[in-house]
Structures are given as structure tokens and as C-alpha cells.
mmCIF file of N, CA and C in Angstrom:
data_model
loop_
_atom_site.group_PDB
_atom_site.id
_atom_site.type_symbol
_atom_site.label_atom_id
_atom_site.label_comp_id
_atom_site.label_asym_id
_atom_site.label_seq_id
_atom_site.Cartn_x
_atom_site.Cartn_y
_atom_site.Cartn_z
ATOM 1 N N GLN A 1 2.840 17.893 -10.350
ATOM 2 C CA GLN A 1 2.491 17.781 -8.935
ATOM 3 C C GLN A 1 2.143 16.332 -8.614
ATOM 4 N N VAL A 2 2.898 15.736 -7.724
ATOM 5 C CA VAL A 2 2.667 14.347 -7.340
ATOM 6 C C VAL A 2 1.463 14.259 -6.405
ATOM 7 N N GLN A 3 0.551 13.365 -6.723
ATOM 8 C CA GLN A 3 -0.608 13.135 -5.857
ATOM 9 C C GLN A 3 -0.902 11.648 -5.779
ATOM 10 N N LEU A 4 -1.326 11.213 -4.612
ATOM 11 C CA LEU A 4 -1.794 9.857 -4.384
ATOM 12 C C LEU A 4 -3.088 9.960 -3.593
ATOM 13 N N VAL A 5 -4.134 9.331 -4.073
ATOM 14 C CA VAL A 5 -5.446 9.420 -3.438
ATOM 15 C C VAL A 5 -5.987 8.014 -3.204
ATOM 16 N N GLU A 6 -6.115 7.666 -1.925
ATOM 17 C CA GLU A 6 -6.606 6.346 -1.560
ATOM 18 C C GLU A 6 -8.129 6.326 -1.451
ATOM 19 N N SER A 7 -8.689 5.160 -1.661
ATOM 20 C CA SER A 7 -10.121 4.945 -1.471
ATOM 21 C C SER A 7 -10.351 3.463 -1.213
ATOM 22 N N GLY A 8 -11.569 3.139 -0.777
ATOM 23 C CA GLY A 8 -11.940 1.741 -0.612
ATOM 24 C C GLY A 8 -11.968 1.236 0.810
ATOM 25 N N GLY A 9 -11.584 2.065 1.751
ATOM 26 C CA GLY A 9 -11.632 1.628 3.135
ATOM 27 C C GLY A 9 -13.059 1.524 3.637
ATOM 28 N N GLY A 10 -13.196 1.007 4.849
ATOM 29 C CA GLY A 10 -14.525 0.879 5.432
ATOM 30 C C GLY A 10 -14.537 -0.064 6.610
ATOM 31 N N LEU A 11 -15.738 -0.416 7.020
ATOM 32 C CA LEU A 11 -15.950 -1.345 8.123
ATOM 33 C C LEU A 11 -16.249 -2.730 7.552
ATOM 34 N N VAL A 12 -15.540 -3.728 8.032
ATOM 35 C CA VAL A 12 -15.738 -5.091 7.548
ATOM 36 C C VAL A 12 -15.634 -6.051 8.734
ATOM 37 N N GLN A 13 -16.349 -7.139 8.650
ATOM 38 C CA GLN A 13 -16.294 -8.145 9.716
ATOM 39 C C GLN A 13 -15.017 -8.982 9.605
ATOM 40 N N PRO A 14 -14.566 -9.533 10.707
ATOM 41 C CA PRO A 14 -13.417 -10.448 10.646
ATOM 42 C C PRO A 14 -13.649 -11.558 9.627
ATOM 43 N N GLY A 15 -12.625 -11.848 8.841
ATOM 44 C CA GLY A 15 -12.736 -12.839 7.787
ATOM 45 C C GLY A 15 -13.168 -12.265 6.456
ATOM 46 N N GLY A 16 -13.569 -11.008 6.451
ATOM 47 C CA GLY A 16 -14.036 -10.368 5.229
ATOM 48 C C GLY A 16 -12.898 -9.832 4.370
ATOM 49 N N SER A 17 -13.282 -9.177 3.288
ATOM 50 C CA SER A 17 -12.322 -8.659 2.313
ATOM 51 C C SER A 17 -12.613 -7.202 1.982
ATOM 52 N N LEU A 18 -11.553 -6.511 1.600
ATOM 53 C CA LEU A 18 -11.654 -5.150 1.074
ATOM 54 C C LEU A 18 -10.596 -4.998 -0.005
ATOM 55 N N ARG A 19 -10.873 -4.129 -0.966
ATOM 56 C CA ARG A 19 -9.850 -3.768 -1.936
ATOM 57 C C ARG A 19 -9.646 -2.261 -1.874
ATOM 58 N N LEU A 20 -8.438 -1.886 -1.516
ATOM 59 C CA LEU A 20 -8.074 -0.474 -1.499
ATOM 60 C C LEU A 20 -7.528 -0.077 -2.864
ATOM 61 N N SER A 21 -7.827 1.148 -3.264
ATOM 62 C CA SER A 21 -7.308 1.701 -4.507
ATOM 63 C C SER A 21 -6.504 2.957 -4.214
ATOM 64 N N CYS A 22 -5.521 3.208 -5.051
ATOM 65 C CA CYS A 22 -4.689 4.406 -4.924
ATOM 66 C C CYS A 22 -4.509 4.983 -6.323
ATOM 67 N N ALA A 23 -5.165 6.095 -6.586
ATOM 68 C CA ALA A 23 -5.027 6.774 -7.872
ATOM 69 C C ALA A 23 -3.857 7.736 -7.792
ATOM 70 N N VAL A 24 -2.910 7.575 -8.707
ATOM 71 C CA VAL A 24 -1.709 8.409 -8.667
ATOM 72 C C VAL A 24 -1.667 9.333 -9.873
ATOM 73 N N SER A 25 -1.013 10.460 -9.699
ATOM 74 C CA SER A 25 -0.823 11.407 -10.795
ATOM 75 C C SER A 25 0.463 12.187 -10.561
ATOM 76 N N GLY A 26 0.985 12.733 -11.632
ATOM 77 C CA GLY A 26 2.185 13.550 -11.523
ATOM 78 C C GLY A 26 3.485 12.785 -11.636
ATOM 79 N N PHE A 27 3.413 11.470 -11.836
ATOM 80 C CA PHE A 27 4.622 10.689 -12.038
ATOM 81 C C PHE A 27 4.267 9.385 -12.739
ATOM 82 N N ASN A 28 5.281 8.711 -13.262
ATOM 83 C CA ASN A 28 5.097 7.472 -13.992
ATOM 84 C C ASN A 28 5.372 6.280 -13.071
ATOM 85 N N LEU A 29 4.396 5.388 -12.971
ATOM 86 C CA LEU A 29 4.542 4.208 -12.105
ATOM 87 C C LEU A 29 5.703 3.304 -12.511
ATOM 88 N N ASP A 30 6.156 3.393 -13.748
ATOM 89 C CA ASP A 30 7.270 2.559 -14.199
ATOM 90 C C ASP A 30 8.600 2.972 -13.580
ATOM 91 N N TYR A 31 8.651 4.167 -13.022
ATOM 92 C CA TYR A 31 9.937 4.712 -12.554
ATOM 93 C C TYR A 31 10.107 4.705 -11.045
ATOM 94 N N TYR A 32 9.087 4.203 -10.328
ATOM 95 C CA TYR A 32 9.162 4.197 -8.873
ATOM 96 C C TYR A 32 8.546 2.914 -8.315
ATOM 97 N N ALA A 33 9.146 2.411 -7.258
ATOM 98 C CA ALA A 33 8.458 1.395 -6.468
ATOM 99 C C ALA A 33 7.303 2.083 -5.743
ATOM 100 N N ILE A 34 6.286 1.310 -5.431
ATOM 101 C CA ILE A 34 5.119 1.885 -4.772
ATOM 102 C C ILE A 34 4.541 0.856 -3.822
ATOM 103 N N GLY A 35 3.868 1.320 -2.784
ATOM 104 C CA GLY A 35 3.340 0.361 -1.828
ATOM 105 C C GLY A 35 2.411 0.980 -0.816
ATOM 106 N N TRP A 36 2.226 0.243 0.260
ATOM 107 C CA TRP A 36 1.291 0.635 1.312
ATOM 108 C C TRP A 36 1.947 0.507 2.688
ATOM 109 N N PHE A 37 1.607 1.446 3.542
ATOM 110 C CA PHE A 37 1.904 1.289 4.956
ATOM 111 C C PHE A 37 0.645 1.624 5.733
ATOM 112 N N ARG A 38 0.621 1.285 7.005
ATOM 113 C CA ARG A 38 -0.562 1.552 7.830
ATOM 114 C C ARG A 38 -0.150 2.068 9.184
ATOM 115 N N GLN A 39 -1.098 2.698 9.841
ATOM 116 C CA GLN A 39 -0.851 3.194 11.192
ATOM 117 C C GLN A 39 -2.119 3.056 12.010
ATOM 118 N N ALA A 40 -2.004 2.310 13.093
ATOM 119 C CA ALA A 40 -3.114 2.130 14.019
ATOM 120 C C ALA A 40 -2.979 3.155 15.143
ATOM 121 N N PRO A 41 -4.084 3.495 15.810
ATOM 122 C CA PRO A 41 -4.035 4.480 16.903
ATOM 123 C C PRO A 41 -3.031 4.063 17.980
ATOM 124 N N GLY A 42 -2.164 4.988 18.341
ATOM 125 C CA GLY A 42 -1.201 4.730 19.395
ATOM 126 C C GLY A 42 -0.032 3.849 18.999
ATOM 127 N N LYS A 43 0.039 3.504 17.713
ATOM 128 C CA LYS A 43 1.128 2.632 17.247
ATOM 129 C C LYS A 43 1.965 3.344 16.197
ATOM 130 N N GLU A 44 3.162 2.824 15.993
ATOM 131 C CA GLU A 44 4.033 3.392 14.970
ATOM 132 C C GLU A 44 3.586 2.947 13.584
ATOM 133 N N ARG A 45 4.005 3.705 12.609
ATOM 134 C CA ARG A 45 3.748 3.357 11.222
ATOM 135 C C ARG A 45 4.364 2.000 10.901
ATOM 136 N N GLU A 46 3.625 1.189 10.137
ATOM 137 C CA GLU A 46 4.060 -0.172 9.836
ATOM 138 C C GLU A 46 3.995 -0.406 8.333
ATOM 139 N N GLY A 47 5.096 -0.845 7.745
ATOM 140 C CA GLY A 47 5.085 -1.200 6.344
ATOM 141 C C GLY A 47 4.212 -2.412 6.100
ATOM 142 N N VAL A 48 3.498 -2.416 4.976
ATOM 143 C CA VAL A 48 2.595 -3.513 4.632
ATOM 144 C C VAL A 48 3.082 -4.236 3.384
ATOM 145 N N SER A 49 3.325 -3.490 2.319
ATOM 146 C CA SER A 49 3.679 -4.125 1.049
ATOM 147 C C SER A 49 4.399 -3.139 0.150
ATOM 148 N N CYS A 50 5.245 -3.679 -0.724
ATOM 149 C CA CYS A 50 5.956 -2.866 -1.704
ATOM 150 C C CYS A 50 5.969 -3.593 -3.037
ATOM 151 N N PHE A 51 5.750 -2.840 -4.123
ATOM 152 C CA PHE A 51 5.822 -3.386 -5.474
ATOM 153 C C PHE A 51 6.984 -2.703 -6.185
ATOM 154 N N SER A 52 7.904 -3.529 -6.632
ATOM 155 C CA SER A 52 9.114 -3.008 -7.253
ATOM 156 C C SER A 52 8.909 -2.856 -8.761
ATOM 157 N N SER A 53 9.091 -1.646 -9.276
ATOM 158 C CA SER A 53 8.903 -1.445 -10.718
ATOM 159 C C SER A 53 10.112 -1.940 -11.507
ATOM 160 N N SER A 54 11.245 -2.104 -10.832
ATOM 161 C CA SER A 54 12.458 -2.522 -11.547
ATOM 162 C C SER A 54 12.392 -3.976 -11.982
ATOM 163 N N ASP A 55 11.700 -4.826 -11.219
ATOM 164 C CA ASP A 55 11.666 -6.244 -11.562
ATOM 165 C C ASP A 55 10.293 -6.885 -11.405
ATOM 166 N N GLY A 56 9.284 -6.085 -11.038
ATOM 167 C CA GLY A 56 7.934 -6.620 -10.922
ATOM 168 C C GLY A 56 7.699 -7.487 -9.708
ATOM 169 N N MET A 57 8.625 -7.483 -8.763
ATOM 170 C CA MET A 57 8.468 -8.298 -7.560
ATOM 171 C C MET A 57 7.620 -7.558 -6.524
ATOM 172 N N ASP A 58 6.928 -8.347 -5.712
ATOM 173 C CA ASP A 58 6.162 -7.755 -4.618
ATOM 174 C C ASP A 58 6.592 -8.353 -3.292
ATOM 175 N N TYR A 59 6.471 -7.572 -2.254
ATOM 176 C CA TYR A 59 6.954 -7.932 -0.928
ATOM 177 C C TYR A 59 5.885 -7.607 0.111
ATOM 178 N N TYR A 60 5.861 -8.412 1.157
ATOM 179 C CA TYR A 60 4.825 -8.261 2.176
ATOM 180 C C TYR A 60 5.398 -8.426 3.572
ATOM 181 N N ALA A 61 4.794 -7.702 4.520
ATOM 182 C CA ALA A 61 5.092 -7.947 5.915
ATOM 183 C C ALA A 61 4.592 -9.342 6.284
ATOM 184 N N ASP A 62 5.263 -9.974 7.219
ATOM 185 C CA ASP A 62 4.861 -11.320 7.637
ATOM 186 C C ASP A 62 3.415 -11.350 8.132
ATOM 187 N N SER A 63 2.984 -10.259 8.737
ATOM 188 C CA SER A 63 1.646 -10.212 9.325
ATOM 189 C C SER A 63 0.533 -10.253 8.276
ATOM 190 N N VAL A 64 0.854 -9.944 7.022
ATOM 191 C CA VAL A 64 -0.182 -9.911 5.976
ATOM 192 C C VAL A 64 0.103 -10.895 4.841
ATOM 193 N N LYS A 65 1.253 -11.532 4.867
ATOM 194 C CA LYS A 65 1.641 -12.436 3.783
ATOM 195 C C LYS A 65 0.626 -13.552 3.636
ATOM 196 N N GLY A 66 0.222 -13.818 2.401
ATOM 197 C CA GLY A 66 -0.769 -14.846 2.129
ATOM 198 C C GLY A 66 -2.201 -14.347 2.206
ATOM 199 N N ARG A 67 -2.396 -13.143 2.736
ATOM 200 C CA ARG A 67 -3.752 -12.571 2.849
ATOM 201 C C ARG A 67 -3.922 -11.323 1.982
ATOM 202 N N PHE A 68 -2.867 -10.541 1.833
ATOM 203 C CA PHE A 68 -2.915 -9.296 1.061
ATOM 204 C C PHE A 68 -2.155 -9.471 -0.253
ATOM 205 N N THR A 69 -2.643 -8.789 -1.289
ATOM 206 C CA THR A 69 -1.977 -8.798 -2.586
ATOM 207 C C THR A 69 -1.947 -7.392 -3.157
ATOM 208 N N ILE A 70 -0.758 -6.956 -3.538
ATOM 209 C CA ILE A 70 -0.600 -5.647 -4.165
ATOM 210 C C ILE A 70 -0.550 -5.829 -5.679
ATOM 211 N N SER A 71 -1.142 -4.877 -6.387
ATOM 212 C CA SER A 71 -1.092 -4.915 -7.845
ATOM 213 C C SER A 71 -1.189 -3.491 -8.368
ATOM 214 N N ARG A 72 -0.900 -3.329 -9.642
ATOM 215 C CA ARG A 72 -1.024 -2.001 -10.221
ATOM 216 C C ARG A 72 -1.546 -2.114 -11.643
ATOM 217 N N ASP A 73 -2.230 -1.078 -12.084
ATOM 218 C CA ASP A 73 -2.744 -0.970 -13.445
ATOM 219 C C ASP A 73 -2.183 0.324 -14.015
ATOM 220 N N ASN A 74 -1.104 0.196 -14.807
ATOM 221 C CA ASN A 74 -0.446 1.395 -15.319
ATOM 222 C C ASN A 74 -1.368 2.216 -16.206
ATOM 223 N N ALA A 75 -2.249 1.541 -16.956
ATOM 224 C CA ALA A 75 -3.150 2.261 -17.862
ATOM 225 C C ALA A 75 -4.095 3.168 -17.082
ATOM 226 N N LYS A 76 -4.432 2.750 -15.869
ATOM 227 C CA LYS A 76 -5.340 3.537 -15.028
ATOM 228 C C LYS A 76 -4.589 4.354 -13.979
ATOM 229 N N ASN A 77 -3.268 4.246 -13.970
ATOM 230 C CA ASN A 77 -2.463 4.949 -12.952
ATOM 231 C C ASN A 77 -2.983 4.664 -11.545
ATOM 232 N N THR A 78 -3.250 3.402 -11.299
ATOM 233 C CA THR A 78 -3.855 3.001 -10.032
ATOM 234 C C THR A 78 -3.133 1.795 -9.448
ATOM 235 N N VAL A 79 -2.980 1.840 -8.139
ATOM 236 C CA VAL A 79 -2.381 0.740 -7.388
ATOM 237 C C VAL A 79 -3.461 0.183 -6.459
ATOM 238 N N TYR A 80 -3.466 -1.122 -6.292
ATOM 239 C CA TYR A 80 -4.490 -1.764 -5.473
ATOM 240 C C TYR A 80 -3.853 -2.557 -4.331
ATOM 241 N N LEU A 81 -4.627 -2.719 -3.276
ATOM 242 C CA LEU A 81 -4.258 -3.648 -2.218
ATOM 243 C C LEU A 81 -5.488 -4.491 -1.913
ATOM 244 N N GLN A 82 -5.461 -5.738 -2.362
ATOM 245 C CA GLN A 82 -6.544 -6.672 -2.072
ATOM 246 C C GLN A 82 -6.274 -7.286 -0.711
ATOM 247 N N MET A 83 -7.222 -7.145 0.183
ATOM 248 C CA MET A 83 -7.058 -7.628 1.550
ATOM 249 C C MET A 83 -8.127 -8.675 1.841
ATOM 250 N N ASN A 84 -7.699 -9.888 2.084
ATOM 251 C CA ASN A 84 -8.607 -11.000 2.389
ATOM 252 C C ASN A 84 -8.373 -11.496 3.803
ATOM 253 N N SER A 85 -9.323 -12.262 4.305
ATOM 254 C CA SER A 85 -9.210 -12.859 5.647
ATOM 255 C C SER A 85 -8.805 -11.814 6.671
ATOM 256 N N LEU A 86 -9.489 -10.708 6.659
ATOM 257 C CA LEU A 86 -9.117 -9.589 7.527
ATOM 258 C C LEU A 86 -9.312 -9.933 8.990
ATOM 259 N N LYS A 87 -8.423 -9.376 9.804
ATOM 260 C CA LYS A 87 -8.426 -9.606 11.248
ATOM 261 C C LYS A 87 -8.587 -8.270 11.973
ATOM 262 N N PRO A 88 -9.071 -8.295 13.205
ATOM 263 C CA PRO A 88 -9.189 -7.033 13.954
ATOM 264 C C PRO A 88 -7.864 -6.271 14.046
ATOM 265 N N GLU A 89 -6.764 -6.976 14.090
ATOM 266 C CA GLU A 89 -5.460 -6.311 14.188
ATOM 267 C C GLU A 89 -5.035 -5.636 12.882
ATOM 268 N N ASP A 90 -5.805 -5.822 11.817
ATOM 269 C CA ASP A 90 -5.542 -5.091 10.576
ATOM 270 C C ASP A 90 -6.158 -3.691 10.604
ATOM 271 N N THR A 91 -6.925 -3.394 11.638
ATOM 272 C CA THR A 91 -7.556 -2.084 11.758
ATOM 273 C C THR A 91 -6.499 -0.994 11.828
ATOM 274 N N ALA A 92 -6.593 -0.024 10.922
ATOM 275 C CA ALA A 92 -5.606 1.052 10.832
ATOM 276 C C ALA A 92 -6.020 2.008 9.714
ATOM 277 N N VAL A 93 -5.324 3.125 9.657
ATOM 278 C CA VAL A 93 -5.395 3.976 8.467
ATOM 279 C C VAL A 93 -4.333 3.476 7.504
ATOM 280 N N TYR A 94 -4.741 3.217 6.280
ATOM 281 C CA TYR A 94 -3.840 2.695 5.257
ATOM 282 C C TYR A 94 -3.451 3.821 4.298
ATOM 283 N N TYR A 95 -2.147 3.906 4.057
ATOM 284 C CA TYR A 95 -1.601 4.945 3.192
ATOM 285 C C TYR A 95 -0.906 4.303 1.992
ATOM 286 N N CYS A 96 -1.136 4.887 0.852
ATOM 287 C CA CYS A 96 -0.401 4.536 -0.356
ATOM 288 C C CYS A 96 0.789 5.487 -0.458
ATOM 289 N N ALA A 97 1.948 4.953 -0.826
ATOM 290 C CA ALA A 97 3.137 5.791 -0.838
ATOM 291 C C ALA A 97 4.050 5.460 -2.011
ATOM 292 N N ARG A 98 4.687 6.482 -2.516
ATOM 293 C CA ARG A 98 5.706 6.301 -3.549
ATOM 294 C C ARG A 98 7.068 6.145 -2.884
ATOM 295 N N ASP A 99 7.818 5.177 -3.341
ATOM 296 C CA ASP A 99 9.179 5.000 -2.843
ATOM 297 C C ASP A 99 10.115 5.937 -3.613
ATOM 298 N N LYS A 100 11.241 6.262 -3.009
ATOM 299 C CA LYS A 100 12.207 7.137 -3.664
ATOM 300 C C LYS A 100 12.905 6.454 -4.840
ATOM 301 N N TYR A 101 12.891 5.114 -4.854
ATOM 302 C CA TYR A 101 13.628 4.366 -5.856
ATOM 303 C C TYR A 101 12.715 3.434 -6.641
ATOM 304 N N ARG A 102 13.251 2.809 -7.698
ATOM 305 C CA ARG A 102 12.473 1.868 -8.514
ATOM 306 C C ARG A 102 12.353 0.500 -7.870
ATOM 307 N N TYR A 103 13.268 0.202 -6.953
ATOM 308 C CA TYR A 103 13.294 -1.132 -6.373
ATOM 309 C C TYR A 103 12.898 -1.063 -4.899
ATOM 310 N N CYS A 104 12.328 -2.165 -4.424
ATOM 311 C CA CYS A 104 11.962 -2.239 -3.008
ATOM 312 C C CYS A 104 13.129 -2.804 -2.204
ATOM 313 N N LEU A 105 13.198 -2.410 -0.966
ATOM 314 C CA LEU A 105 14.081 -3.074 -0.003
ATOM 315 C C LEU A 105 13.159 -3.873 0.906
ATOM 316 N N GLY A 106 12.753 -5.034 0.409
ATOM 317 C CA GLY A 106 11.754 -5.805 1.133
ATOM 318 C C GLY A 106 10.428 -5.066 1.122
ATOM 319 N N TYR A 107 9.628 -5.276 2.155
ATOM 320 C CA TYR A 107 8.291 -4.684 2.182
ATOM 321 C C TYR A 107 8.280 -3.254 2.713
ATOM 322 N N GLN A 108 9.407 -2.832 3.295
ATOM 323 C CA GLN A 108 9.458 -1.483 3.875
ATOM 324 C C GLN A 108 9.672 -0.448 2.780
ATOM 325 N N LEU A 109 8.896 0.605 2.838
ATOM 326 C CA LEU A 109 9.027 1.687 1.873
ATOM 327 C C LEU A 109 9.984 2.755 2.380
ATOM 328 N N ARG A 110 10.555 3.499 1.440
ATOM 329 C CA ARG A 110 11.322 4.716 1.724
ATOM 330 C C ARG A 110 10.523 5.818 1.034
ATOM 331 N N PRO A 111 9.431 6.207 1.662
ATOM 332 C CA PRO A 111 8.478 7.063 0.948
ATOM 333 C C PRO A 111 8.921 8.510 0.843
ATOM 334 N N ASP A 112 8.643 9.097 -0.336
ATOM 335 C CA ASP A 112 8.831 10.539 -0.476
ATOM 336 C C ASP A 112 7.486 11.259 -0.660
ATOM 337 N N TYR A 113 6.465 10.547 -1.104
ATOM 338 C CA TYR A 113 5.113 11.088 -1.186
ATOM 339 C C TYR A 113 4.127 10.015 -0.734
ATOM 340 N N TRP A 114 3.048 10.451 -0.084
ATOM 341 C CA TRP A 114 1.982 9.550 0.299
ATOM 342 C C TRP A 114 0.666 10.286 0.309
ATOM 343 N N GLY A 115 -0.428 9.509 0.352
ATOM 344 C CA GLY A 115 -1.755 10.089 0.302
ATOM 345 C C GLY A 115 -2.278 10.446 1.681
ATOM 346 N N GLN A 116 -3.555 10.746 1.711
ATOM 347 C CA GLN A 116 -4.177 11.184 2.966
ATOM 348 C C GLN A 116 -4.636 10.003 3.824
ATOM 349 N N GLY A 117 -4.648 8.813 3.227
ATOM 350 C CA GLY A 117 -5.020 7.622 3.976
ATOM 351 C C GLY A 117 -6.498 7.280 3.876
ATOM 352 N N THR A 118 -6.793 6.005 4.106
ATOM 353 C CA THR A 118 -8.174 5.530 4.141
ATOM 354 C C THR A 118 -8.318 4.585 5.340
ATOM 355 N N GLN A 119 -9.392 4.766 6.081
ATOM 356 C CA GLN A 119 -9.589 4.007 7.318
ATOM 357 C C GLN A 119 -10.121 2.610 7.012
ATOM 358 N N VAL A 120 -9.499 1.610 7.604
ATOM 359 C CA VAL A 120 -9.980 0.236 7.557
ATOM 360 C C VAL A 120 -10.255 -0.201 8.981
ATOM 361 N N THR A 121 -11.491 -0.629 9.225
ATOM 362 C CA THR A 121 -11.881 -1.099 10.548
ATOM 363 C C THR A 121 -12.428 -2.515 10.420
ATOM 364 N N VAL A 122 -11.812 -3.437 11.150
ATOM 365 C CA VAL A 122 -12.239 -4.830 11.127
ATOM 366 C C VAL A 122 -12.836 -5.144 12.489
ATOM 367 N N SER A 123 -14.145 -5.342 12.509
ATOM 368 C CA SER A 123 -14.835 -5.540 13.776
ATOM 369 C C SER A 123 -16.164 -6.236 13.529
ATOM 370 N N SER A 124 -16.563 -7.025 14.514
ATOM 371 C CA SER A 124 -17.871 -7.662 14.431
ATOM 372 C C SER A 124 -18.919 -6.817 15.144
#
């Protein structure tokens, strides 16, 4: 049974940092690309980052490039999203998702499974 469980969201001031975690089970991280997307109220789902298991490359949306970093710890079956220099426009529910393939097509995911999401609110 494939499961992805996000944690680490919260309220942070502009310029602050958060690290999101995604604990996965039911599949091997070596066989799938994995990443994050987000959805703000009243907006469409937006891809954030993708980590390709086929070549170890990572990809980011222009809006987060240079501020967010995706990583994974296979021993812990966990994927992380380090978010620095947060802005109010980063406010959204963040979802961890498994891609259907081992490789990314840029930062956009082709998700077949995702978690329940974790709320990130950036506000003073």
C-alpha cells in the first residue's frame, strides 16, 4: 500500500524558513521520481520541485528556485523540502507526490499518489 505523509508545515514570518518532510512507504524511492506541488486557496495546483531517481537531478519552479531545496534520505524513506526566504505568496497547502516514472519532466510532476498535504502560512 503506497502512502505519503507530510509534516513540518506551520506559520512563519516572511524571510523565515521551514523544512517539510514526507515519509513514504509501500514503494522504493529508487524506482520513482518524487517531488512537491502546492495549492493556494482559489488557485490551481502548482508544481514546486521534482527529484529524479534516474539521474539524481532536481528541478524547481522559477518562483522557488534558489530558495527551496529538495532532498531525500533513502535509509529513512523520507523526502524533504527545505524552504528558505519564505514569502507570503508561498502560502499554500504543500503536497508530496510520487511521479509515475523514474525521471522528471522538469519541475512538473505526473503524480499517481500523493499525501494529505501540510499547510504553510507565511505572514507577519
